[in-house]
Amino acid sequence: MVTLYPMTDLDFAWLLDEAPRADGLRQCDGGIAPAQVSAMLRGITAGLAENDARPLAWLITQGEEVVGMTSFTKRDADGRYEIGYGVAPAHEGRGVMTAAIAALLPILSADGHRGLTAATSVDNPGSQRVLEKNGFVHQGTRDDPEDGPLNLWAIDLTTDGRP
């Protein structure tokens, strides 16, 4: 079972070893993301938060262990956020992210999100399955100068968080 915790700047500070944590949560061995990724996401979500009071990143836990994170990385012209996510390598392929996204969609819908977009590497079938299992629909592909060919995904949310 996974639990989602809306992230604040203090959570990013903890991930970056800038501050201790008092609630007993601990990172899994190897952490959930390289420090440069956590720092980048901290900046992106802080910038997006200037225009949106809703949580824009979540820690994903199993028990007292933080095993992943999901966050918004940009917003399109329709106001839909692009979601990104990652799970610690030791927890890949165990359904953690599928369960986390399934738990997150109703929260986002209740917070007033109308839908989400996502982009996955064409060479990442695991991430593609996570999105498909959660009702995202393939929208096509595009080439990204940094990441190469990407599959594009979208989901419209209803009041119950499902397509």
Backbone as a chain_set.jsonl record, in Angstrom:
{"seq": "MVTLYPMTDLDFAWLLDEAPRADGLRQCDGGIAPAQVSAMLRGITAGLAENDARPLAWLITQGEEVVGMTSFTKRDADGRYEIGYGVAPAHEGRGVMTAAIAALLPILSADGHRGLTAATSVDNPGSQRVLEKNGFVHQGTRDDPEDGPLNLWAIDLTTDGRP", "coords": {"N": [[0.835, -1.18, 0.0], [0.491, 2.22, -0.802], [1.165, 5.552, 0.319], [0.467, 8.978, -0.026], [2.115, 12.06, 0.415], [1.645, 15.45, 0.461], [4.106, 17.645, -0.739], [6.279, 20.081, 0.73], [8.516, 22.907, 0.8], [10.2, 22.187, 2.856], [10.274, 19.411, 2.709], [11.695, 19.046, 0.326], [14.08, 20.198, 1.183], [14.829, 18.313, 3.093], [15.205, 16.046, 1.427], [17.438, 16.949, 0.109], [19.355, 16.926, 2.022], [19.464, 19.192, 3.649], [17.99, 19.716, 5.849], [16.689, 18.169, 8.834], [14.336, 15.469, 9.432], [11.375, 15.095, 11.292], [9.233, 13.39, 11.548], [9.557, 10.647, 11.325], [9.632, 9.455, 8.806], [11.686, 7.9, 6.372], [14.24, 7.779, 3.871], [14.472, 5.35, 1.278], [17.079, 2.909, 0.776], [19.631, 4.226, -1.186], [18.12, 6.378, -1.949], [15.556, 8.443, -3.558], [15.889, 10.007, -5.763], [18.496, 11.518, -7.681], [20.446, 14.183, -6.217], [20.622, 16.486, -7.853], [18.341, 16.264, -9.426], [16.266, 16.416, -7.535], [16.762, 19.035, -6.64], [16.287, 20.48, -9.001], [13.539, 19.904, -9.407], [12.52, 21.072, -7.116], [12.904, 23.801, -7.663], [11.298, 24.074, -9.96], [8.684, 23.372, -9.063], [8.359, 25.319, -7.096], [8.308, 27.619, -8.657], [5.966, 27.165, -10.172], [4.14, 27.111, -8.107], [3.797, 29.736, -7.421], [1.647, 30.638, -8.837], [-0.376, 28.926, -8.157], [-2.03, 27.523, -5.529], [-2.363, 24.89, -4.839], [-1.06, 21.628, -3.872], [1.942, 20.649, -5.522], [3.719, 18.631, -5.7], [4.43, 15.342, -4.484], [5.417, 13.116, -1.934], [5.952, 9.647, -2.074], [5.128, 6.917, -0.186], [5.801, 3.735, 1.36], [4.748, 2.224, 4.097], [6.886, 3.488, 6.511], [8.776, 4.34, 4.782], [10.118, 6.363, 2.272], [9.615, 5.981, -1.07], [9.332, 7.03, -3.569], [8.494, 9.797, -5.774], [6.271, 12.235, -7.071], [5.533, 14.851, -9.323], [4.55, 18.063, -10.684], [5.704, 19.359, -13.728], [5.395, 21.303, -15.662], [3.029, 23.619, -17.087], [0.363, 23.6, -19.382], [-1.172, 25.54, -22.079], [-3.888, 25.23, -21.65], [-4.094, 25.052, -18.944], [-3.51, 22.636, -17.828], [-1.449, 20.469, -16.022], [1.747, 18.966, -16.59], [2.643, 15.827, -15.574], [5.221, 14.304, -13.752], [7.231, 11.567, -12.597], [8.919, 9.351, -10.34], [10.458, 6.408, -9.106], [12.267, 4.768, -6.543], [15.065, 2.807, -7.544], [15.189, 0.248, -6.295], [12.544, -0.336, -5.927], [11.274, -0.475, -8.316], [9.087, -1.812, -10.837], [7.237, -3.028, -9.193], [4.659, -2.164, -8.977], [4.326, 0.148, -7.529], [4.296, 2.836, -8.53], [2.088, 2.764, -10.242], [0.024, 2.347, -8.37], [0.368, 4.677, -6.849], [-0.214, 6.783, -8.656], [-2.857, 6.117, -9.211], [-3.975, 6.627, -6.697], [-3.502, 9.34, -6.547], [-4.991, 10.628, -8.6], [-7.824, 11.0, -7.87], [-7.457, 12.87, -5.796], [-6.338, 15.042, -7.131], [-8.452, 15.681, -8.847], [-10.405, 16.438, -6.96], [-9.154, 18.705, -6.053], [-9.591, 20.411, -8.107], [-8.33, 20.067, -10.562], [-8.524, 19.65, -14.045], [-7.446, 17.849, -15.748], [-4.53, 16.01, -16.875], [-1.278, 15.95, -18.41], [1.355, 13.944, -19.811], [4.678, 12.804, -20.525], [6.612, 10.258, -21.899], [9.6, 8.381, -22.339], [10.104, 6.758, -25.447], [11.354, 4.423, -25.097], [10.656, 3.399, -22.623], [8.82, 1.218, -21.456], [7.711, 0.484, -18.98], [6.919, 2.86, -17.658], [5.063, 3.725, -19.503], [3.106, 1.736, -19.208], [2.251, 2.299, -16.596], [0.872, 4.714, -16.984], [-1.099, 3.932, -18.89], [-2.548, 2.015, -17.379], [-3.757, 3.686, -15.606], [-5.582, 5.128, -17.032], [-4.688, 7.091, -18.817], [-4.414, 8.402, -22.114], [-2.81, 7.701, -25.138], [-1.345, 10.258, -27.057], [0.253, 10.767, -29.202], [3.532, 11.446, -30.582], [6.682, 13.126, -29.982], [9.78, 14.732, -30.737], [12.297, 15.441, -28.485], [14.855, 17.767, -27.803], [16.658, 17.195, -25.697], [15.809, 14.779, -24.486], [15.154, 13.007, -26.516], [13.064, 10.851, -28.603], [9.68, 11.019, -27.586], [6.736, 9.667, -26.081], [3.497, 10.998, -25.924], [0.958, 11.746, -23.575], [-2.381, 11.959, -22.163], [-4.978, 12.771, -19.821], [-8.335, 13.258, -18.979], [-9.987, 14.518, -16.176], [-12.696, 13.621, -14.097], [-15.186, 14.354, -11.611], [-14.709, 12.235, -9.893], [-12.096, 11.651, -10.256], [-11.358, 9.946, -12.284], [-11.083, 8.922, -15.748]], "CA": [[0.0, 0.0, 0.0], [1.24, 3.47, -0.865], [0.572, 6.758, 0.892], [0.977, 10.202, -0.643], [2.272, 13.215, 1.283], [1.938, 16.679, -0.281], [5.429, 18.152, -0.394], [6.572, 21.491, 0.942], [9.941, 23.152, 0.617], [10.922, 21.439, 3.89], [10.504, 18.054, 2.198], [12.821, 19.132, -0.606], [15.28, 20.432, 1.992], [15.183, 17.012, 3.669], [15.764, 15.212, 0.353], [18.745, 17.515, -0.259], [20.182, 16.901, 3.241], [19.58, 20.542, 4.202], [17.197, 19.786, 7.08], [16.276, 16.853, 9.338], [12.91, 15.138, 9.387], [10.972, 14.739, 12.648], [8.039, 12.543, 11.585], [9.88, 9.227, 11.227], [9.827, 8.971, 7.441], [13.085, 7.743, 5.98], [14.441, 7.445, 2.464], [14.939, 3.99, 1.035], [18.494, 2.843, 0.409], [19.905, 4.788, -2.505], [17.308, 7.571, -2.165], [14.535, 8.364, -4.61], [16.321, 10.759, -6.943], [19.769, 12.229, -7.478], [20.284, 15.517, -5.633], [20.383, 17.505, -8.876], [16.947, 16.142, -9.861], [15.449, 16.995, -6.459], [16.956, 20.489, -6.661], [15.594, 20.986, -10.181], [12.098, 19.833, -9.144], [12.234, 22.079, -6.09], [12.783, 25.079, -8.35], [10.148, 24.066, -10.875], [7.423, 23.413, -8.316], [8.27, 26.624, -6.438], [7.884, 28.57, -9.677], [4.564, 26.92, -10.496], [3.333, 27.395, -6.915], [3.512, 31.166, -7.362], [0.348, 30.856, -9.475], [-1.296, 27.854, -7.812], [-1.864, 27.189, -4.11], [-2.514, 23.448, -4.64], [0.217, 20.896, -3.845], [2.464, 20.358, -6.855], [4.622, 17.48, -5.594], [4.043, 14.415, -3.422], [6.262, 11.975, -1.584], [5.243, 8.366, -2.124], [5.704, 6.052, 0.844], [5.29, 2.424, 1.744], [5.081, 2.231, 5.512], [7.625, 4.695, 6.9], [9.863, 4.517, 3.824], [9.841, 7.127, 1.061], [10.081, 5.157, -2.183], [9.181, 7.72, -4.838], [8.008, 11.165, -5.791], [5.614, 12.683, -8.285], [5.425, 16.313, -9.314], [4.224, 18.724, -11.943], [6.905, 19.974, -14.275], [5.019, 22.493, -16.431], [1.601, 23.794, -17.292], [0.104, 23.954, -20.779], [-2.038, 26.704, -22.297], [-5.215, 24.911, -21.123], [-4.028, 24.978, -17.499], [-3.237, 21.258, -17.395], [-0.062, 20.239, -15.66], [2.424, 17.74, -17.005], [3.074, 15.092, -14.398], [6.429, 13.489, -13.822], [7.312, 10.708, -11.42], [10.054, 8.44, -10.269], [10.468, 5.49, -7.982], [13.614, 4.282, -6.246], [15.364, 1.6, -8.319], [14.878, -0.979, -5.547], [11.09, -0.532, -5.893], [10.744, -0.495, -9.685], [8.458, -3.043, -11.298], [6.42, -3.623, -8.125], [3.339, -1.549, -8.97], [4.295, 1.312, -6.642], [3.887, 4.052, -9.221], [0.711, 2.577, -10.696], [-0.828, 2.592, -7.209], [0.486, 6.079, -6.439], [-0.971, 7.617, -9.599], [-4.277, 5.802, -8.973], [-4.37, 7.34, -5.479], [-3.37, 10.774, -6.764], [-5.979, 11.189, -9.521], [-8.993, 11.582, -7.187], [-7.018, 14.047, -5.041], [-6.2, 16.136, -8.099], [-9.79, 16.05, -9.292], [-11.037, 17.177, -5.863], [-8.47, 19.994, -5.971], [-9.996, 21.235, -9.231], [-7.608, 19.799, -11.807], [-9.388, 19.109, -15.098], [-6.747, 16.781, -16.451], [-3.07, 16.006, -16.835], [-0.526, 15.433, -19.535], [2.589, 13.259, -19.429], [5.564, 12.419, -21.624], [7.488, 9.154, -21.529], [10.515, 7.938, -23.376], [9.57, 5.636, -26.23], [12.075, 3.24, -24.626], [10.31, 3.147, -21.225], [7.506, 0.569, -21.43], [7.169, 0.458, -17.629], [6.224, 4.121, -17.426], [3.898, 3.728, -20.39], [2.088, 0.878, -18.58], [1.71, 3.038, -15.453], [-0.106, 5.667, -17.495], [-2.22, 3.187, -19.481], [-3.345, 1.4, -16.305], [-4.466, 4.738, -14.903], [-6.544, 5.786, -17.911], [-4.111, 8.061, -19.747], [-4.572, 8.03, -23.523], [-1.671, 8.095, -25.975], [-1.705, 11.402, -27.896], [1.205, 10.938, -30.291], [4.939, 11.49, -30.197], [7.45, 14.307, -30.375], [11.208, 14.623, -30.466], [12.797, 16.431, -27.544], [16.293, 17.912, -28.019], [17.431, 16.585, -24.611], [15.36, 13.432, -24.121], [14.912, 12.17, -27.68], [11.652, 10.609, -28.923], [8.795, 10.871, -26.43], [5.309, 9.415, -26.232], [2.704, 12.008, -25.223], [-0.218, 11.157, -22.932], [-3.289, 12.903, -21.511], [-6.153, 12.242, -19.153], [-9.331, 14.218, -18.489], [-10.485, 14.076, -14.884], [-14.058, 13.932, -13.702], [-15.234, 14.629, -10.178], [-14.209, 11.106, -9.108], [-10.679, 11.475, -10.553], [-11.16, 8.948, -13.326], [-11.429, 9.43, -17.084]], "C": [[0.885, 1.251, 0.0], [0.44, 4.581, -0.198], [1.244, 7.95, 0.241], [1.015, 11.318, 0.4], [2.537, 14.436, 0.423], [3.255, 17.266, 0.208], [5.426, 19.664, -0.205], [8.061, 21.672, 0.679], [10.765, 22.415, 1.665], [11.197, 19.998, 3.468], [11.66, 18.044, 1.196], [14.125, 19.353, 0.15], [15.751, 19.12, 2.618], [15.824, 16.105, 2.612], [17.171, 15.659, -0.027], [19.696, 17.59, 0.927], [20.436, 18.292, 3.812], [18.871, 20.665, 5.556], [16.831, 18.372, 7.519], [14.767, 16.668, 9.199], [12.507, 14.624, 10.757], [9.821, 13.735, 12.699], [8.311, 11.05, 11.409], [10.02, 8.682, 9.819], [11.316, 8.891, 7.148], [13.137, 7.414, 4.492], [14.883, 5.991, 2.353], [16.42, 4.037, 0.668], [18.676, 3.355, -1.011], [19.09, 6.033, -2.805], [16.322, 7.398, -3.307], [14.922, 9.112, -5.872], [17.692, 11.359, -6.656], [19.505, 13.646, -6.972], [19.979, 16.573, -6.692], [18.952, 17.444, -9.406], [16.026, 16.744, -8.801], [15.56, 18.513, -6.447], [16.228, 21.118, -7.848], [14.081, 21.007, -9.938], [11.666, 20.847, -8.088], [12.025, 23.438, -6.752], [11.565, 25.158, -9.254], [8.845, 24.19, -10.094], [7.265, 24.735, -7.573], [7.796, 27.677, -7.432], [6.429, 28.414, -10.058], [3.659, 27.305, -9.334], [3.007, 28.875, -6.785], [2.127, 31.474, -7.922], [-0.694, 29.818, -9.092], [-1.039, 27.417, -6.374], [-1.979, 25.685, -3.844], [-1.146, 22.78, -4.562], [0.648, 20.526, -5.263], [3.486, 19.225, -6.86], [4.191, 16.652, -4.388], [5.145, 13.402, -3.201], [5.386, 10.738, -1.62], [5.919, 7.444, -1.119], [5.044, 4.683, 0.853], [5.717, 2.267, 3.197], [5.742, 3.55, 5.853], [8.742, 5.035, 5.914], [9.394, 5.294, 2.597], [10.463, 6.372, -0.112], [9.958, 5.851, -3.536], [8.66, 9.131, -4.651], [7.281, 11.385, -7.111], [5.433, 14.192, -8.184], [4.972, 16.809, -10.674], [5.461, 19.446, -12.431], [6.62, 21.176, -15.162], [3.512, 22.504, -16.615], [1.369, 24.208, -18.738], [-0.875, 25.128, -20.864], [-3.45, 26.482, -21.761], [-5.231, 24.807, -19.596], [-3.783, 23.579, -16.959], [-1.747, 21.109, -17.122], [0.457, 18.957, -16.293], [2.971, 17.079, -15.744], [4.349, 14.324, -14.707], [6.51, 12.669, -12.554], [8.538, 9.835, -11.495], [9.956, 7.602, -9.014], [11.901, 5.012, -7.786], [13.865, 2.982, -7.003], [15.009, 0.296, -7.6], [13.384, -1.294, -5.533], [10.458, -0.541, -7.282], [10.115, -1.848, -9.993], [7.579, -3.729, -10.268], [5.025, -3.006, -8.027], [3.212, -0.315, -8.095], [3.752, 2.533, -7.376], [2.477, 3.931, -9.774], [-0.256, 2.877, -9.56], [-0.798, 4.052, -6.786], [-0.314, 6.991, -7.364], [-2.463, 7.364, -9.431], [-4.792, 6.523, -7.732], [-4.369, 8.851, -5.687], [-4.494, 11.365, -7.617], [-7.232, 11.723, -8.823], [-8.646, 12.829, -6.359], [-6.94, 15.247, -5.973], [-7.555, 16.613, -8.579], [-10.499, 16.872, -8.224], [-10.423, 18.559, -5.687], [-8.777, 20.901, -7.166], [-9.209, 21.058, -10.511], [-8.573, 19.175, -12.819], [-8.753, 17.946, -15.83], [-5.254, 16.958, -16.323], [-2.521, 15.598, -18.18], [0.717, 14.744, -18.978], [3.387, 12.983, -20.693], [6.478, 11.318, -21.109], [8.435, 8.856, -22.683], [9.864, 6.792, -24.142], [10.224, 4.322, -25.795], [11.772, 2.895, -23.172], [8.92, 2.511, -21.13], [6.893, 0.513, -20.033], [6.372, 1.714, -17.319], [4.983, 4.223, -18.301], [2.772, 2.886, -19.802], [1.453, 1.566, -17.375], [0.603, 3.972, -15.93], [-1.324, 4.961, -18.082], [-3.126, 2.597, -18.412], [-4.167, 2.435, -15.546], [-5.357, 5.577, -15.807], [-6.003, 6.879, -18.804], [-4.226, 7.509, -21.166], [-3.38, 8.565, -24.304], [-2.12, 9.162, -26.959], [-0.782, 11.596, -29.092], [2.625, 10.942, -29.752], [5.524, 12.846, -30.561], [8.911, 14.022, -30.061], [11.624, 15.776, -29.564], [14.301, 16.541, -27.723], [17.148, 17.241, -26.943], [17.101, 15.118, -24.394], [15.091, 12.503, -25.293], [13.424, 11.961, -27.929], [10.826, 10.331, -27.665], [7.389, 10.503, -26.874], [4.573, 10.437, -25.383], [1.39, 11.391, -24.773], [-1.093, 12.253, -22.351], [-4.421, 12.139, -20.841], [-7.038, 13.418, -18.76], [-9.86, 13.655, -17.18], [-11.924, 14.513, -14.686], [-14.053, 14.169, -12.204], [-14.747, 13.458, -9.336], [-12.75, 10.792, -9.453], [-10.388, 10.467, -11.627], [-11.544, 9.542, -14.674], [-12.914, 9.303, -17.376]], "O": [[1.889, 1.321, 0.709], [-0.79, 4.551, -0.159], [2.449, 7.933, -0.013], [0.07, 11.498, 1.168], [3.545, 14.479, -0.282], [3.493, 17.372, 1.411], [4.699, 20.407, -0.864], [8.774, 20.715, 0.375], [11.911, 22.051, 1.401], [12.228, 19.429, 3.825], [12.5, 17.144, 1.216], [15.153, 18.77, -0.193], [16.951, 18.853, 2.664], [16.851, 15.476, 2.864], [17.998, 14.844, -0.437], [20.734, 18.248, 0.848], [21.492, 18.547, 4.39], [19.123, 21.602, 6.313], [16.679, 17.48, 6.685], [14.033, 17.606, 8.887], [13.217, 13.802, 11.336], [9.464, 13.271, 13.782], [7.365, 10.264, 11.35], [10.481, 7.554, 9.643], [12.103, 9.713, 7.619], [12.199, 6.846, 3.932], [15.578, 5.472, 3.226], [16.943, 5.087, 0.294], [17.953, 2.957, -1.924], [19.334, 6.692, -3.816], [16.26, 6.344, -3.94], [14.346, 8.879, -6.935], [18.007, 11.671, -5.508], [18.464, 14.234, -7.266], [19.162, 17.464, -6.457], [18.402, 18.473, -9.798], [15.108, 17.496, -9.131], [14.559, 19.206, -6.265], [15.619, 22.179, -7.709], [13.418, 22.003, -10.226], [10.573, 21.408, -8.166], [11.07, 24.145, -6.43], [10.884, 26.182, -9.308], [7.997, 25.018, -10.425], [6.145, 25.227, -7.432], [6.976, 28.531, -7.092], [5.724, 29.405, -10.248], [2.539, 27.771, -9.545], [2.043, 29.237, -6.111], [1.502, 32.459, -7.528], [-1.793, 29.823, -9.646], [0.066, 26.984, -6.047], [-1.717, 25.246, -2.724], [-0.175, 23.293, -5.117], [-0.174, 20.14, -6.094], [4.052, 18.899, -7.903], [3.662, 17.178, -3.409], [5.737, 12.892, -4.152], [4.216, 10.782, -1.239], [7.127, 7.215, -1.187], [3.906, 4.503, 0.42], [6.908, 2.186, 3.494], [5.219, 4.614, 5.522], [9.559, 5.916, 6.18], [8.403, 4.933, 1.963], [11.673, 6.148, -0.15], [10.426, 5.324, -4.545], [8.419, 9.591, -3.535], [7.632, 10.797, -8.134], [5.21, 14.735, -7.103], [5.003, 16.087, -11.67], [6.18, 20.068, -11.65], [7.513, 21.991, -15.395], [2.822, 21.524, -16.333], [2.083, 25.06, -19.267], [-1.341, 25.639, -19.846], [-4.143, 27.45, -21.446], [-6.272, 24.506, -19.013], [-3.843, 23.366, -15.748], [-0.905, 21.566, -17.895], [-0.286, 17.998, -16.502], [3.673, 17.707, -14.952], [4.517, 13.771, -15.794], [5.918, 13.036, -11.539], [9.114, 9.613, -12.56], [9.432, 8.043, -7.99], [12.654, 4.87, -8.749], [12.971, 2.141, -7.095], [14.571, -0.66, -8.24], [12.993, -2.402, -5.166], [9.235, -0.609, -7.406], [10.544, -2.884, -9.486], [7.212, -4.89, -10.445], [4.289, -3.298, -7.085], [2.115, 0.217, -7.931], [2.837, 3.193, -6.883], [1.737, 4.914, -9.774], [-1.247, 3.58, -9.757], [-1.828, 4.608, -6.405], [-1.02, 7.882, -6.891], [-3.256, 8.303, -9.501], [-5.933, 6.984, -7.718], [-5.156, 9.562, -5.062], [-4.908, 12.499, -7.376], [-7.673, 12.823, -9.158], [-9.466, 13.741, -6.243], [-7.417, 16.334, -5.645], [-7.784, 17.816, -8.706], [-11.124, 17.886, -8.534], [-11.093, 19.483, -5.224], [-8.284, 22.027, -7.235], [-9.397, 21.822, -11.458], [-9.344, 18.278, -12.48], [-9.446, 17.147, -16.461], [-4.773, 17.929, -15.738], [-3.211, 14.979, -18.989], [1.081, 14.94, -17.819], [2.837, 12.936, -21.793], [7.047, 11.425, -20.023], [8.102, 9.058, -23.85], [9.164, 5.961, -23.564], [9.711, 3.241, -26.085], [12.545, 2.173, -22.541], [7.954, 3.182, -20.768], [5.668, 0.497, -19.907], [5.27, 1.635, -16.777], [3.961, 4.758, -17.87], [1.606, 3.272, -19.884], [0.249, 1.434, -17.151], [-0.479, 4.012, -15.342], [-2.458, 5.349, -17.803], [-4.349, 2.673, -18.529], [-5.165, 2.093, -14.912], [-5.84, 6.63, -15.391], [-6.778, 7.542, -19.492], [-4.145, 6.3, -21.383], [-2.989, 9.723, -24.155], [-3.146, 9.009, -27.622], [-1.007, 12.49, -29.909], [2.889, 10.508, -28.631], [4.947, 13.607, -31.338], [9.229, 13.178, -29.223], [11.336, 16.939, -29.848], [14.979, 15.515, -27.792], [18.246, 16.768, -27.237], [17.991, 14.304, -24.148], [14.826, 11.319, -25.085], [12.605, 12.785, -27.523], [11.207, 9.533, -26.808], [6.909, 10.966, -27.909], [4.974, 10.716, -24.253], [0.781, 10.607, -25.501], [-0.613, 13.352, -22.074], [-4.772, 11.027, -21.234], [-6.556, 14.441, -18.274], [-10.148, 12.462, -17.079], [-12.317, 15.619, -15.056], [-12.985, 14.181, -11.592], [-14.4, 13.653, -8.171], [-12.216, 9.78, -8.998], [-9.218, 10.158, -11.854], [-12.249, 10.55, -14.735], [-13.365, 9.685, -18.456]]}, "num_chains": 1, "name": "protein.A"}
